[in-house]
Short mmCIF file of C-alpha atoms in Angstrom, two decimals:
data_model
loop_
_atom_site.label_atom_id
_atom_site.label_comp_id
_atom_site.label_asym_id
_atom_site.label_seq_id
_atom_site.Cartn_x
_atom_site.Cartn_y
_atom_site.Cartn_z
CA UNK A 1 115.22 51.44 131.44
CA UNK A 2 115.41 49.41 134.55
CA UNK A 3 118.46 48.86 136.65
CA UNK A 4 120.63 46.02 135.28
CA UNK A 5 121.84 43.58 137.92
CA UNK A 6 123.10 40.59 136.01
CA UNK A 7 124.97 39.63 132.85
CA UNK A 8 121.79 38.20 131.29
CA UNK A 9 120.02 41.53 131.76
CA UNK A 10 122.94 43.30 130.07
CA UNK A 11 122.74 40.91 127.09
CA UNK A 12 118.97 41.41 126.80
CA UNK A 13 119.32 45.17 126.97
CA UNK A 14 122.08 45.10 124.29
CA UNK A 15 119.86 42.92 122.00
CA UNK A 16 116.91 45.27 122.52
CA UNK A 17 119.01 48.31 121.73
CA UNK A 18 120.54 46.71 118.64
CA UNK A 19 117.11 45.65 117.33
CA UNK A 20 115.81 49.18 118.02
CA UNK A 21 118.78 50.71 116.19
CA UNK A 22 118.22 48.40 113.23
CA UNK A 23 114.53 49.29 112.95
CA UNK A 24 115.28 53.03 113.16
CA UNK A 25 118.05 52.65 110.58
CA UNK A 26 115.64 50.95 108.17
CA UNK A 27 113.08 53.72 108.66
CA UNK A 28 115.77 56.38 108.08
CA UNK A 29 116.92 54.69 104.85
CA UNK A 30 113.36 54.43 103.62
CA UNK A 31 112.77 58.13 104.37
CA UNK A 32 116.02 59.03 102.62
CA UNK A 33 115.04 57.07 99.50
CA UNK A 34 111.64 58.64 99.45
CA UNK A 35 113.11 62.15 99.81
CA UNK A 36 115.72 61.40 97.09
CA UNK A 37 113.03 60.22 94.67
CA UNK A 38 110.85 63.28 95.34
CA UNK A 39 113.77 65.68 94.64
CA UNK A 40 114.41 64.30 91.16
CA UNK A 41 113.55 66.91 88.55
CA UNK A 42 111.06 64.67 86.67
CA UNK A 43 109.18 63.95 89.89
CA UNK A 44 109.16 67.54 90.92
CA UNK A 45 107.68 68.53 87.60
CA UNK A 46 105.03 65.82 87.87
CA UNK A 47 104.02 66.99 91.34
CA UNK A 48 103.86 70.60 90.24
CA UNK A 49 101.63 69.74 87.27
CA UNK A 50 99.49 67.61 89.54
CA UNK A 51 99.03 70.45 91.99
CA UNK A 52 98.23 72.93 89.23
CA UNK A 53 95.68 70.69 87.61
CA UNK A 54 93.95 69.89 90.93
CA UNK A 55 93.57 73.54 91.95
CA UNK A 56 90.17 74.79 90.80
CA UNK A 57 91.01 78.36 91.82
CA UNK A 58 94.03 78.43 89.65
CA UNK A 59 92.18 76.94 86.68
CA UNK A 60 89.48 79.57 87.09
CA UNK A 61 92.08 82.40 87.12
CA UNK A 62 93.76 80.96 83.97
CA UNK A 63 90.42 80.67 82.18
CA UNK A 64 89.54 84.26 83.13
CA UNK A 65 92.93 85.56 81.99
CA UNK A 66 92.67 83.66 78.70
CA UNK A 67 89.16 85.01 78.14
CA UNK A 68 90.40 88.52 78.89
CA UNK A 69 93.32 88.24 76.46
CA UNK A 70 91.10 86.86 73.66
CA UNK A 71 88.39 89.46 74.21
CA UNK A 72 90.93 92.28 74.32
CA UNK A 73 92.63 91.15 71.15
CA UNK A 74 89.36 90.78 69.25
CA UNK A 75 88.00 94.10 70.46
CA UNK A 76 91.14 95.82 69.27
CA UNK A 77 90.81 94.12 65.88
CA UNK A 78 87.14 95.01 65.55
CA UNK A 79 87.55 98.66 66.57
CA UNK A 80 90.82 99.54 64.93
CA UNK A 81 91.56 96.70 62.49
CA UNK A 82 95.09 96.26 61.19
CA UNK A 83 95.82 99.94 60.98
CA UNK A 84 99.30 101.19 60.12
CA UNK A 85 98.59 104.56 61.79
CA UNK A 86 100.65 104.74 64.98
CA UNK A 87 97.99 106.69 66.90
CA UNK A 88 95.35 104.09 66.05
CA UNK A 89 97.71 101.29 66.97
CA UNK A 90 98.47 102.93 70.31
CA UNK A 91 94.81 103.43 71.02
CA UNK A 92 94.15 99.84 70.02
CA UNK A 93 96.82 98.61 72.45
CA UNK A 94 95.36 100.71 75.22
CA UNK A 95 91.84 99.40 74.48
CA UNK A 96 93.13 95.82 74.42
CA UNK A 97 94.97 96.32 77.66
CA UNK A 98 91.94 97.87 79.38
CA UNK A 99 89.49 95.23 78.25
CA UNK A 100 91.89 92.45 79.11
CA UNK A 101 92.37 93.73 82.62
CA UNK A 102 88.65 94.31 83.15
CA UNK A 103 87.65 90.84 82.07
CA UNK A 104 90.56 89.10 83.85
CA UNK A 105 89.77 90.86 87.13
CA UNK A 106 85.97 90.42 87.03
CA UNK A 107 85.23 87.20 85.11
CA UNK A 108 82.25 86.18 87.21
CA UNK A 109 80.58 89.61 86.92
CA UNK A 110 81.12 89.70 83.18
CA UNK A 111 79.78 86.12 82.77
CA UNK A 112 76.66 86.87 84.82
CA UNK A 113 76.03 90.07 82.85
CA UNK A 114 76.43 88.25 79.57
CA UNK A 115 74.17 85.46 80.72
CA UNK A 116 71.45 88.00 81.73
CA UNK A 117 71.84 89.82 78.42
CA UNK A 118 71.47 86.55 76.44
CA UNK A 119 68.41 85.56 78.50
CA UNK A 120 66.76 88.91 77.75
CA UNK A 121 67.54 88.62 74.05
CA UNK A 122 66.35 85.04 73.58
CA UNK A 123 63.66 84.77 76.27
CA UNK A 124 60.19 84.17 75.00
CA UNK A 125 57.74 86.67 76.36
CA UNK A 126 54.78 85.08 78.06
CA UNK A 127 51.64 87.04 77.52
CA UNK A 128 50.05 88.29 80.72
CA UNK A 129 46.83 86.52 81.60
CA UNK A 130 43.66 88.48 81.06
CA UNK A 131 42.16 89.79 84.28
CA UNK A 132 38.37 89.45 84.68
#
């Protein structure tokens, strides 16, 4: 600020500082209200769901884990069925755990392998052209 030499300058400086204080107070209140709204449990839940649904990496991981769980469960059922034998049930749980972890950790590799396998199974063979 400049040096104040008269009463009019003092009044102008006071008005300027009061206006500045009022503007900063309004900004502070607006920021407080915004923070208060964002900390409400419903708004926190909404923002968490929004972040989860917008993250493609997380959705890919969830899809891979779900595929792993489903594949592990069905492989256990196919190999061991609904056996009452404790040894078979234990082996079934181990098989389910192993397949679930394998597929959950490498979903892209498993998908590309399955895609290649399906292409080989259902691909029409083109006869080689006769050479003269």
